[in-house]
């Protein structure tokens, strides 16, 4: 299996996302045996090339985006879209009672609701919300259920100095 098939092109219109296929981390084996699960967290991005590529290579892919029209859409055999947004906290019970179909949940809550115990790859582009979501994953021990993280990290908030024109960086964190 080639890493080329799992890396999108790096043209300005598309964001390059990559995963580690080193046998020591087991993802390549998981993909070959069709036992891979990827969660993709994002906000309205039309670029789904990475998710489609992972699904075509054998991963069960769940893309969470509050802008999709239906609650759950099976796009292809292994690619799901969910009208859900990942947050660092679940909605307050009083607010949730007024909005029974609220579409914001913590990742741990979604894992429980879907009956998933492991995510092989968590991809996230959350427009600065990734900091609180990542903190929540650590505090609630959800991070232990994730094989690889690939995040777009945003470095622009009041009081944080960025010395270049680009205010974002891609990174892969391997556990």
PDB file of C-alpha atoms in Angstrom:
ATOM      1  CA  UNK A   1       0.000   0.000   0.000  1.00  0.00           C
ATOM      2  CA  UNK A   2       1.400   3.340  -0.974  1.00  0.00           C
ATOM      3  CA  UNK A   3       1.267   6.429   1.185  1.00  0.00           C
ATOM      4  CA  UNK A   4       0.659   8.384  -2.020  1.00  0.00           C
ATOM      5  CA  UNK A   5      -2.910   7.103  -2.167  1.00  0.00           C
ATOM      6  CA  UNK A   6      -3.561   8.419   1.337  1.00  0.00           C
ATOM      7  CA  UNK A   7      -2.090  11.889   0.917  1.00  0.00           C
ATOM      8  CA  UNK A   8      -4.023  14.602  -0.863  1.00  0.00           C
ATOM      9  CA  UNK A   9      -2.299  17.041  -3.196  1.00  0.00           C
ATOM     10  CA  UNK A  10      -0.903  20.181  -1.628  1.00  0.00           C
ATOM     11  CA  UNK A  11      -2.373  22.760  -3.988  1.00  0.00           C
ATOM     12  CA  UNK A  12      -3.542  25.930  -2.208  1.00  0.00           C
ATOM     13  CA  UNK A  13      -7.205  25.011  -2.712  1.00  0.00           C
ATOM     14  CA  UNK A  14      -6.741  21.627  -1.011  1.00  0.00           C
ATOM     15  CA  UNK A  15      -5.311  20.904   2.407  1.00  0.00           C
ATOM     16  CA  UNK A  16      -2.708  18.123   2.568  1.00  0.00           C
ATOM     17  CA  UNK A  17      -3.592  15.534   5.200  1.00  0.00           C
ATOM     18  CA  UNK A  18      -1.399  12.535   5.930  1.00  0.00           C
ATOM     19  CA  UNK A  19      -1.336   9.511   8.195  1.00  0.00           C
ATOM     20  CA  UNK A  20       1.550   7.383   9.408  1.00  0.00           C
ATOM     21  CA  UNK A  21       1.574   3.949   7.770  1.00  0.00           C
ATOM     22  CA  UNK A  22       4.657   2.658   9.611  1.00  0.00           C
ATOM     23  CA  UNK A  23       3.956  -0.957  10.577  1.00  0.00           C
ATOM     24  CA  UNK A  24       4.925  -0.196  14.193  1.00  0.00           C
ATOM     25  CA  UNK A  25       1.711   1.820  14.556  1.00  0.00           C
ATOM     26  CA  UNK A  26      -0.593  -0.768  12.953  1.00  0.00           C
ATOM     27  CA  UNK A  27      -2.678   1.532  10.758  1.00  0.00           C
ATOM     28  CA  UNK A  28      -1.551  -0.033   7.486  1.00  0.00           C
ATOM     29  CA  UNK A  29      -2.623  -3.456   8.777  1.00  0.00           C
ATOM     30  CA  UNK A  30      -5.944  -2.023  10.007  1.00  0.00           C
ATOM     31  CA  UNK A  31      -6.618  -0.524   6.562  1.00  0.00           C
ATOM     32  CA  UNK A  32      -5.657  -3.725   4.688  1.00  0.00           C
ATOM     33  CA  UNK A  33      -7.944  -5.791   6.916  1.00  0.00           C
ATOM     34  CA  UNK A  34     -10.776  -3.237   6.576  1.00  0.00           C
ATOM     35  CA  UNK A  35     -10.749  -2.672  10.360  1.00  0.00           C
ATOM     36  CA  UNK A  36      -9.823   1.027  10.264  1.00  0.00           C
ATOM     37  CA  UNK A  37     -12.070   3.804  11.608  1.00  0.00           C
ATOM     38  CA  UNK A  38     -11.531   7.502  10.898  1.00  0.00           C
ATOM     39  CA  UNK A  39     -13.452  10.386  12.464  1.00  0.00           C
ATOM     40  CA  UNK A  40     -13.238  13.678  10.598  1.00  0.00           C
ATOM     41  CA  UNK A  41     -14.240  16.836  12.439  1.00  0.00           C
ATOM     42  CA  UNK A  42     -14.744  19.988  10.445  1.00  0.00           C
ATOM     43  CA  UNK A  43     -16.834  23.022   9.756  1.00  0.00           C
ATOM     44  CA  UNK A  44     -18.391  23.141   6.294  1.00  0.00           C
ATOM     45  CA  UNK A  45     -15.320  22.205   4.286  1.00  0.00           C
ATOM     46  CA  UNK A  46     -16.035  21.069   0.744  1.00  0.00           C
ATOM     47  CA  UNK A  47     -12.658  19.322   0.535  1.00  0.00           C
ATOM     48  CA  UNK A  48     -13.359  15.687   1.398  1.00  0.00           C
ATOM     49  CA  UNK A  49     -10.622  14.130  -0.720  1.00  0.00           C
ATOM     50  CA  UNK A  50      -8.776  12.741   2.326  1.00  0.00           C
ATOM     51  CA  UNK A  51     -11.925  11.148   3.750  1.00  0.00           C
ATOM     52  CA  UNK A  52     -12.928   9.659   0.387  1.00  0.00           C
ATOM     53  CA  UNK A  53      -9.399   8.305  -0.107  1.00  0.00           C
ATOM     54  CA  UNK A  54      -9.391   6.695   3.344  1.00  0.00           C
ATOM     55  CA  UNK A  55     -12.839   5.155   2.712  1.00  0.00           C
ATOM     56  CA  UNK A  56     -11.730   3.863  -0.696  1.00  0.00           C
ATOM     57  CA  UNK A  57      -8.660   2.302   0.943  1.00  0.00           C
ATOM     58  CA  UNK A  58     -10.732   0.393   3.509  1.00  0.00           C
ATOM     59  CA  UNK A  59     -11.479   2.685   6.435  1.00  0.00           C
ATOM     60  CA  UNK A  60     -14.914   3.215   7.930  1.00  0.00           C
ATOM     61  CA  UNK A  61     -15.108   7.015   7.787  1.00  0.00           C
ATOM     62  CA  UNK A  62     -17.415   9.234   9.843  1.00  0.00           C
ATOM     63  CA  UNK A  63     -17.424  12.912   8.930  1.00  0.00           C
ATOM     64  CA  UNK A  64     -19.017  15.246  11.482  1.00  0.00           C
ATOM     65  CA  UNK A  65     -20.276  18.554  10.149  1.00  0.00           C
ATOM     66  CA  UNK A  66     -23.284  20.509  11.465  1.00  0.00           C
ATOM     67  CA  UNK A  67     -23.986  21.911   7.978  1.00  0.00           C
ATOM     68  CA  UNK A  68     -25.012  18.634   6.309  1.00  0.00           C
ATOM     69  CA  UNK A  69     -28.723  18.422   5.458  1.00  0.00           C
ATOM     70  CA  UNK A  70     -29.744  15.104   7.042  1.00  0.00           C
ATOM     71  CA  UNK A  71     -28.891  13.708  10.452  1.00  0.00           C
ATOM     72  CA  UNK A  72     -26.953  10.724   9.061  1.00  0.00           C
ATOM     73  CA  UNK A  73     -26.076  10.075   5.419  1.00  0.00           C
ATOM     74  CA  UNK A  74     -24.356   6.975   4.085  1.00  0.00           C
ATOM     75  CA  UNK A  75     -22.505   8.508   1.114  1.00  0.00           C
ATOM     76  CA  UNK A  76     -20.822   5.295   0.017  1.00  0.00           C
ATOM     77  CA  UNK A  77     -20.194   1.850   1.459  1.00  0.00           C
ATOM     78  CA  UNK A  78     -17.697   3.142   4.048  1.00  0.00           C
ATOM     79  CA  UNK A  79     -18.320   6.923   4.203  1.00  0.00           C
ATOM     80  CA  UNK A  80     -20.842   8.444   6.616  1.00  0.00           C
ATOM     81  CA  UNK A  81     -21.782  12.103   7.078  1.00  0.00           C
ATOM     82  CA  UNK A  82     -23.324  13.148  10.398  1.00  0.00           C
ATOM     83  CA  UNK A  83     -25.029  16.439  11.201  1.00  0.00           C
ATOM     84  CA  UNK A  84     -23.158  16.750  14.470  1.00  0.00           C
ATOM     85  CA  UNK A  85     -20.611  19.172  15.789  1.00  0.00           C
ATOM     86  CA  UNK A  86     -17.880  18.148  18.212  1.00  0.00           C
ATOM     87  CA  UNK A  87     -17.464  20.441  21.198  1.00  0.00           C
ATOM     88  CA  UNK A  88     -15.468  20.371  24.407  1.00  0.00           C
ATOM     89  CA  UNK A  89     -18.653  20.090  26.442  1.00  0.00           C
ATOM     90  CA  UNK A  90     -22.091  18.583  26.051  1.00  0.00           C
ATOM     91  CA  UNK A  91     -25.042  20.998  25.957  1.00  0.00           C
ATOM     92  CA  UNK A  92     -26.436  22.082  29.328  1.00  0.00           C
ATOM     93  CA  UNK A  93     -29.359  19.750  30.268  1.00  0.00           C
ATOM     94  CA  UNK A  94     -31.841  22.651  30.402  1.00  0.00           C
ATOM     95  CA  UNK A  95     -30.844  23.787  26.921  1.00  0.00           C
ATOM     96  CA  UNK A  96     -30.789  20.203  25.636  1.00  0.00           C
ATOM     97  CA  UNK A  97     -34.355  19.677  26.916  1.00  0.00           C
ATOM     98  CA  UNK A  98     -35.521  22.646  24.835  1.00  0.00           C
ATOM     99  CA  UNK A  99     -33.603  21.361  21.792  1.00  0.00           C
ATOM    100  CA  UNK A 100     -34.037  17.576  21.810  1.00  0.00           C
ATOM    101  CA  UNK A 101     -32.196  17.207  18.488  1.00  0.00           C
ATOM    102  CA  UNK A 102     -29.208  19.325  19.482  1.00  0.00           C
ATOM    103  CA  UNK A 103     -26.293  18.658  17.187  1.00  0.00           C
ATOM    104  CA  UNK A 104     -23.380  19.430  19.525  1.00  0.00           C
ATOM    105  CA  UNK A 105     -21.658  16.737  21.585  1.00  0.00           C
ATOM    106  CA  UNK A 106     -18.338  15.841  23.143  1.00  0.00           C
ATOM    107  CA  UNK A 107     -16.376  13.236  21.216  1.00  0.00           C
ATOM    108  CA  UNK A 108     -16.624  10.787  24.121  1.00  0.00           C
ATOM    109  CA  UNK A 109     -20.413  11.133  24.092  1.00  0.00           C
ATOM    110  CA  UNK A 110     -20.532  10.434  20.349  1.00  0.00           C
ATOM    111  CA  UNK A 111     -18.279   7.394  20.734  1.00  0.00           C
ATOM    112  CA  UNK A 112     -20.685   6.025  23.360  1.00  0.00           C
ATOM    113  CA  UNK A 113     -23.771   6.821  21.258  1.00  0.00           C
ATOM    114  CA  UNK A 114     -22.273   5.102  18.191  1.00  0.00           C
ATOM    115  CA  UNK A 115     -20.945   2.142  20.184  1.00  0.00           C
ATOM    116  CA  UNK A 116     -17.379   2.805  19.010  1.00  0.00           C
ATOM    117  CA  UNK A 117     -14.518   2.038  21.374  1.00  0.00           C
ATOM    118  CA  UNK A 118     -11.584   2.982  19.143  1.00  0.00           C
ATOM    119  CA  UNK A 119     -10.771   5.525  16.449  1.00  0.00           C
ATOM    120  CA  UNK A 120      -7.697   4.767  14.369  1.00  0.00           C
ATOM    121  CA  UNK A 121      -7.403   8.314  12.973  1.00  0.00           C
ATOM    122  CA  UNK A 122      -8.954  11.534  14.272  1.00  0.00           C
ATOM    123  CA  UNK A 123      -8.705  14.378  11.740  1.00  0.00           C
ATOM    124  CA  UNK A 124      -9.801  17.831  12.884  1.00  0.00           C
ATOM    125  CA  UNK A 125     -10.034  21.322  11.444  1.00  0.00           C
ATOM    126  CA  UNK A 126     -12.116  23.208  14.002  1.00  0.00           C
ATOM    127  CA  UNK A 127     -11.134  26.856  13.464  1.00  0.00           C
ATOM    128  CA  UNK A 128      -9.463  27.322  16.898  1.00  0.00           C
ATOM    129  CA  UNK A 129     -11.937  25.112  18.801  1.00  0.00           C
ATOM    130  CA  UNK A 130      -9.360  22.305  18.513  1.00  0.00           C
ATOM    131  CA  UNK A 131      -7.598  23.577  21.640  1.00  0.00           C
ATOM    132  CA  UNK A 132     -10.609  23.044  23.930  1.00  0.00           C
ATOM    133  CA  UNK A 133     -11.586  19.787  22.194  1.00  0.00           C
ATOM    134  CA  UNK A 134      -8.042  18.431  22.593  1.00  0.00           C
ATOM    135  CA  UNK A 135      -8.024  19.471  26.260  1.00  0.00           C
ATOM    136  CA  UNK A 136     -11.322  17.616  26.750  1.00  0.00           C
ATOM    137  CA  UNK A 137      -9.952  14.490  25.053  1.00  0.00           C
ATOM    138  CA  UNK A 138      -7.039  14.483  27.483  1.00  0.00           C
ATOM    139  CA  UNK A 139      -9.075  15.278  30.620  1.00  0.00           C
ATOM    140  CA  UNK A 140     -11.692  12.617  29.911  1.00  0.00           C
ATOM    141  CA  UNK A 141      -9.188   9.917  28.801  1.00  0.00           C
ATOM    142  CA  UNK A 142     -10.752   9.761  25.326  1.00  0.00           C
ATOM    143  CA  UNK A 143      -7.279  10.241  23.865  1.00  0.00           C
ATOM    144  CA  UNK A 144      -6.505   6.642  24.867  1.00  0.00           C
ATOM    145  CA  UNK A 145      -9.115   5.480  22.330  1.00  0.00           C
ATOM    146  CA  UNK A 146      -7.430   7.280  19.407  1.00  0.00           C
ATOM    147  CA  UNK A 147      -4.572   5.805  17.391  1.00  0.00           C
ATOM    148  CA  UNK A 148      -3.424   8.909  15.462  1.00  0.00           C
ATOM    149  CA  UNK A 149      -4.334  12.577  15.532  1.00  0.00           C
ATOM    150  CA  UNK A 150      -4.013  14.824  12.532  1.00  0.00           C
ATOM    151  CA  UNK A 151      -5.094  18.361  13.378  1.00  0.00           C
ATOM    152  CA  UNK A 152      -5.007  21.730  11.726  1.00  0.00           C
ATOM    153  CA  UNK A 153      -3.833  23.929  14.563  1.00  0.00           C
ATOM    154  CA  UNK A 154      -4.874  27.589  14.489  1.00  0.00           C
ATOM    155  CA  UNK A 155      -2.548  30.067  16.144  1.00  0.00           C
ATOM    156  CA  UNK A 156      -4.640  33.197  16.019  1.00  0.00           C
ATOM    157  CA  UNK A 157      -6.371  34.434  19.112  1.00  0.00           C
ATOM    158  CA  UNK A 158      -6.070  37.628  21.139  1.00  0.00           C
ATOM    159  CA  UNK A 159      -2.699  37.908  22.829  1.00  0.00           C
ATOM    160  CA  UNK A 160      -0.950  35.290  20.709  1.00  0.00           C
ATOM    161  CA  UNK A 161       1.669  36.662  18.356  1.00  0.00           C
ATOM    162  CA  UNK A 162       2.145  35.101  14.936  1.00  0.00           C
ATOM    163  CA  UNK A 163       5.122  36.417  12.994  1.00  0.00           C
ATOM    164  CA  UNK A 164       4.242  35.029   9.555  1.00  0.00           C
ATOM    165  CA  UNK A 165       1.353  35.592   7.165  1.00  0.00           C
ATOM    166  CA  UNK A 166       0.115  32.033   7.693  1.00  0.00           C
ATOM    167  CA  UNK A 167      -1.745  31.614  10.949  1.00  0.00           C
ATOM    168  CA  UNK A 168      -2.221  27.901  10.781  1.00  0.00           C
ATOM    169  CA  UNK A 169      -0.034  24.848  10.706  1.00  0.00           C
ATOM    170  CA  UNK A 170      -0.695  21.222  10.042  1.00  0.00           C
ATOM    171  CA  UNK A 171       0.701  18.630  12.322  1.00  0.00           C
ATOM    172  CA  UNK A 172       0.490  14.973  12.960  1.00  0.00           C
ATOM    173  CA  UNK A 173       0.805  13.764  16.512  1.00  0.00           C
ATOM    174  CA  UNK A 174       1.668  10.091  16.845  1.00  0.00           C
ATOM    175  CA  UNK A 175       1.123   8.223  20.069  1.00  0.00           C
TER     176      UNK A 175
END
